[in-house]
Every structure is written in structure tokens, then in C-alpha cells.
Coordinates of N, CA and C in Angstrom, one line a residue:
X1 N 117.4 97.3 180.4 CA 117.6 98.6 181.1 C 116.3 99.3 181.3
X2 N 116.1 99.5 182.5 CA 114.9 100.2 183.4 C 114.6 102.1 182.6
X3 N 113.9 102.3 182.1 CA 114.0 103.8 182.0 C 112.8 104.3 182.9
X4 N 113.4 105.2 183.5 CA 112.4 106.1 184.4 C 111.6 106.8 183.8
X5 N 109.9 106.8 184.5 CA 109.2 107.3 183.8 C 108.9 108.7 184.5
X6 N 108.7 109.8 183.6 CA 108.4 111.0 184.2 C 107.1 111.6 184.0
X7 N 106.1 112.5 184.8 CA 105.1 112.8 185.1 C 105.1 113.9 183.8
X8 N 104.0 113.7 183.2 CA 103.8 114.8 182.1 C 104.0 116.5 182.3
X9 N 103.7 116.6 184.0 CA 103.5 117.5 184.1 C 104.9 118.4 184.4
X10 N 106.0 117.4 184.4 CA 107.4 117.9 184.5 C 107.8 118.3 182.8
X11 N 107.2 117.4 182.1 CA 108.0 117.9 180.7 C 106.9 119.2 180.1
X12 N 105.8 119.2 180.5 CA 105.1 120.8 180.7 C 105.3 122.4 181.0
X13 N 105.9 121.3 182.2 CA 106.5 122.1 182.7 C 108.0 123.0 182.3
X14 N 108.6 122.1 181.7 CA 110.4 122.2 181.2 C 109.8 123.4 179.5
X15 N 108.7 122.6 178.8 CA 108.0 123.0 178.1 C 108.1 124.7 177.8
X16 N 106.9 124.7 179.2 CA 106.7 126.5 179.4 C 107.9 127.5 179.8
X17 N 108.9 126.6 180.5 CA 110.2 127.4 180.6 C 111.0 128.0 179.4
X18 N 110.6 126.7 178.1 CA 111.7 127.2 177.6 C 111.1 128.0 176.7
X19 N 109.5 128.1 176.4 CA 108.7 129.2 175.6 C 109.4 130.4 176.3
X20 N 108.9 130.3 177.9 CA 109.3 131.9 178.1 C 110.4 132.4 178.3
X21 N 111.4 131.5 178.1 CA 112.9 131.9 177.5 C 113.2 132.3 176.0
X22 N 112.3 132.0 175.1 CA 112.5 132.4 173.6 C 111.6 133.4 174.0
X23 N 110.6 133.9 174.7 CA 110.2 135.4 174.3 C 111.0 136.3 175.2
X24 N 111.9 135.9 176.3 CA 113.1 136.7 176.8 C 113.9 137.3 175.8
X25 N 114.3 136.3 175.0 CA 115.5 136.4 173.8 C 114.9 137.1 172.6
X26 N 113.7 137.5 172.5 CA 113.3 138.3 171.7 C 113.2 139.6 172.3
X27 N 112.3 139.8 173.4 CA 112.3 141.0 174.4 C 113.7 141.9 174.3
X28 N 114.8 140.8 175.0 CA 116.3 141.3 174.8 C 116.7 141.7 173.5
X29 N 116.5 141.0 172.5 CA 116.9 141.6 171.0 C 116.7 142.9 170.9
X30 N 115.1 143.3 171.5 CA 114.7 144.5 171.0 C 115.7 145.9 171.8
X31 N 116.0 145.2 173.1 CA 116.8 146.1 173.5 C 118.3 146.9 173.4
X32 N 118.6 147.5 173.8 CA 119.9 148.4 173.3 C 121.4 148.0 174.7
X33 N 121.6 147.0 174.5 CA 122.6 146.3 176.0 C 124.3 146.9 174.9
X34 N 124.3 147.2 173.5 CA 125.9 147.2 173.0 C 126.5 146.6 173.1
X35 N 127.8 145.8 173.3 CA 128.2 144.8 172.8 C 127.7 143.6 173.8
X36 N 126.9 143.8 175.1 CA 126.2 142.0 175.7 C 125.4 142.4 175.1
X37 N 124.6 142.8 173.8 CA 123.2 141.9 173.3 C 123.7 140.3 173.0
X38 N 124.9 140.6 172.4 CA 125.5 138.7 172.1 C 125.7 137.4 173.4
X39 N 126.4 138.3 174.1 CA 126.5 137.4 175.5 C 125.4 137.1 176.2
X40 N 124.5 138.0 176.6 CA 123.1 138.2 176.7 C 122.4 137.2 176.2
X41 N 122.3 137.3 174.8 CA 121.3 136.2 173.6 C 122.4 134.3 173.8
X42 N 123.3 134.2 174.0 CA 124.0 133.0 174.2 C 124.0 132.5 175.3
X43 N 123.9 133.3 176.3 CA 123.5 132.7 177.6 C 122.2 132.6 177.6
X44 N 121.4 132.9 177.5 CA 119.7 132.3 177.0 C 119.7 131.2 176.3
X45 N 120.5 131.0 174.6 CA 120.8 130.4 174.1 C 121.4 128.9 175.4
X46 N 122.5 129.2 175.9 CA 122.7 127.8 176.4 C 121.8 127.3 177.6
X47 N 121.3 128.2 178.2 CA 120.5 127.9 179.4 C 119.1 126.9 178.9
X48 N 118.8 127.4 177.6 CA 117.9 126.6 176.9 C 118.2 125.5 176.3
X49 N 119.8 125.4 175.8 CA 119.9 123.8 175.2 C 120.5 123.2 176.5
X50 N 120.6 123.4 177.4 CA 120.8 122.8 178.6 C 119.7 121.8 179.3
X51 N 118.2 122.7 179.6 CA 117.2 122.5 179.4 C 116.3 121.2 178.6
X52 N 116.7 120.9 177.6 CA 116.6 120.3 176.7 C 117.7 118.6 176.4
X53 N 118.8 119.2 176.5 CA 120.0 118.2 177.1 C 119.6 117.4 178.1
X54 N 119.1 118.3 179.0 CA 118.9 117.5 180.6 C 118.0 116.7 180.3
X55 N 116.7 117.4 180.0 CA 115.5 116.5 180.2 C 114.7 116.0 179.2
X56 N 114.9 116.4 178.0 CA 114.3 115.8 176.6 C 115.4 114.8 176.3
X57 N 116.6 114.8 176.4 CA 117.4 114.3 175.6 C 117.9 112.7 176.9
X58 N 117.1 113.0 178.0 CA 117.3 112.3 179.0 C 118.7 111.7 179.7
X59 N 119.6 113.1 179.2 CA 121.2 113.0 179.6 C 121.2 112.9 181.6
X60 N 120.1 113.4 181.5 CA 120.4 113.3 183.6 C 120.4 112.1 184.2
X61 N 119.7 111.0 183.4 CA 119.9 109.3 183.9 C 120.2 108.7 183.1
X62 N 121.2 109.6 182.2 CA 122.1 108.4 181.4 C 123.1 108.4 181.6
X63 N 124.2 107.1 181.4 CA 125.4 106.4 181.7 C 126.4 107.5 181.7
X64 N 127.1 107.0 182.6 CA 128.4 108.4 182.5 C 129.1 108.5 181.5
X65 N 129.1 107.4 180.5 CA 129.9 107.4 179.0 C 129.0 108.6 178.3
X66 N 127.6 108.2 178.5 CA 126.7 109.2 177.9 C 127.2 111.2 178.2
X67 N 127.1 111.2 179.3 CA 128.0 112.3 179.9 C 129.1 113.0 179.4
X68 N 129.9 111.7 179.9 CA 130.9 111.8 178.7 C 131.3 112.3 177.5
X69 N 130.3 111.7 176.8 CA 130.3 112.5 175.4 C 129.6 113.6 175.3
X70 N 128.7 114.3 176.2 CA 127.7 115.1 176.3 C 129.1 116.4 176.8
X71 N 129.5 116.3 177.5 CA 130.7 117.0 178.1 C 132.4 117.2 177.0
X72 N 132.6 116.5 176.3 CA 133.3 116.7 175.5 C 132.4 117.2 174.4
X73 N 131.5 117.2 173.5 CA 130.9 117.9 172.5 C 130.6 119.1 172.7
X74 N 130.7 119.3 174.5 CA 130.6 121.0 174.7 C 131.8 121.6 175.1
X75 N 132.3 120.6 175.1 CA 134.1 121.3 175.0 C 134.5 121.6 174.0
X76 N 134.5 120.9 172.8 CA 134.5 121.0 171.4 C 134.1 122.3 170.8
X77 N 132.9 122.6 171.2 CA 132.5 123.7 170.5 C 132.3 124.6 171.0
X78 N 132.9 124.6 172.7 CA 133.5 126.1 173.3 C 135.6 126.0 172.3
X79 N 135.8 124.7 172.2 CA 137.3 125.2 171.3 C 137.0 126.0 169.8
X80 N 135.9 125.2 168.9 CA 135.6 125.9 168.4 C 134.8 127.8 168.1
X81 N 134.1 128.2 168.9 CA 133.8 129.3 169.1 C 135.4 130.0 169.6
X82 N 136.2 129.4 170.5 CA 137.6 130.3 170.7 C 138.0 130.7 169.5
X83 N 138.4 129.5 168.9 CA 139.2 129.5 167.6 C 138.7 131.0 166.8
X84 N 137.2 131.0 166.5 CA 136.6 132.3 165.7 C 136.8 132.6 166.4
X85 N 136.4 133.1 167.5 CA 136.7 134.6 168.4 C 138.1 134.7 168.3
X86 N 138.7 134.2 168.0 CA 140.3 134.5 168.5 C 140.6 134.8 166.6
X87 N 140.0 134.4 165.6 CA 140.1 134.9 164.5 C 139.4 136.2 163.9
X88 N 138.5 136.5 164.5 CA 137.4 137.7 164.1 C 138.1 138.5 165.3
X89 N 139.0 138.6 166.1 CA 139.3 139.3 167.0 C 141.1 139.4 166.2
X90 N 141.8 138.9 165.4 CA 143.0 139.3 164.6 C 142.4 139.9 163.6
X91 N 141.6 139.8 163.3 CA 141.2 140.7 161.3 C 141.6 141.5 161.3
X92 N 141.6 142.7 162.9 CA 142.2 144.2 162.3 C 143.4 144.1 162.4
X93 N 144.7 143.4 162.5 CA 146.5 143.3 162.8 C 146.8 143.2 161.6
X94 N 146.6 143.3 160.5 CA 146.8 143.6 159.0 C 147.7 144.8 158.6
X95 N 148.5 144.3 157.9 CA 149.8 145.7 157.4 C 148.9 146.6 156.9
X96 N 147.9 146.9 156.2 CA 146.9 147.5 155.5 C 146.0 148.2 156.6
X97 N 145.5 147.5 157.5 CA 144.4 148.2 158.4 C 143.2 147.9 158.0
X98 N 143.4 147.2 156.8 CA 141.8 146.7 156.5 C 141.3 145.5 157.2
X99 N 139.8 145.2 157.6 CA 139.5 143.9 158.1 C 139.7 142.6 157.1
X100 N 139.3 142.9 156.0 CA 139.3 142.0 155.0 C 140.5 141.8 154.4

């Protein structure tokens, strides 16, 4: 199997993007957005493991099975993240009114 070679200057380049996306996500931290600081910080968050997926992990010229699995492990853990959200979002339905 042939693997493609890529110009240093592309993974430099992927490099400096994602530096200046972790000093976005700090920048943003500092700011006051109320409840999108989270949506905000996750969507940075995935745009960066995407980033990384694609081109370090060299999922863009690999096998569609590869895909495959790349695409179900992010289904997975968008079911998982529902599941909590849909649990930290019942805490307050308690006969008590307490979260805990």
C-alpha cells in the first residue's frame, strides 16, 4: 500500500492553526459569553480534533472501513455526551428539589 507523501510545509502549517486555536480557547475562557462559554470552548475543542483526525491521524486517505470507524466513535460519543446532558439536565425533577 502506496502512502502519500506530504510537503512539510502542509503539516506546519495544520501545526500553526492549531496553536492559534488553543490561544483562541484561552482568549475565550477569559471572556464572559454565560452559558456559550461551553459551546464556544467545544466547538474549538472539535474543530481542533478534527484538524488532527484529518491530517496527523491521516484519516483523509484512509480506507472507508477506516472512516468508518472514525465516524461511528464520533457517534458514540456524541450518544454518550446526550446520555449526561440528558442526566445533569433531570437532577433538578427530584421530590425534594435538591440536585443531589
Amino acid at each position: 500500500m502506496m502512502h502519500q507523501v506530504h510537503p512539510v510545509r502542509m503539516y506546519l502549517t495544520i501545526f500553526a492553526v492549531l496553536i492559534i486555536l488553543t490561544f483562541t480557547t484561552v482568549f475565550v475562557a477569559e471572556l464572559d459569553l454565560g452559558p456559550w462559554n461551553v459551546f464556544v470552548a467545544l466547538a474549538i475543542a472539535a474543530i481542533k480534533a478534527t484538524l488532527v483526525i484529518l491530517f496527523f491521524m491521516h484519516v483523509m486517505e484512509s480506507s472507508s472501513l477506516t472512516k468508518l470507524f472514525v465516524v461511528a466513535g464520533l457517534m458514540w460519543l456524541g450518544l454518550l455526551f446526550g446520555l449526561t446532558f440528558n442526566d445533569y439536565m433531570s437532577r433538578t425533577w427530584s421530590a425534594l428539589g435538591k440536585w443531589w
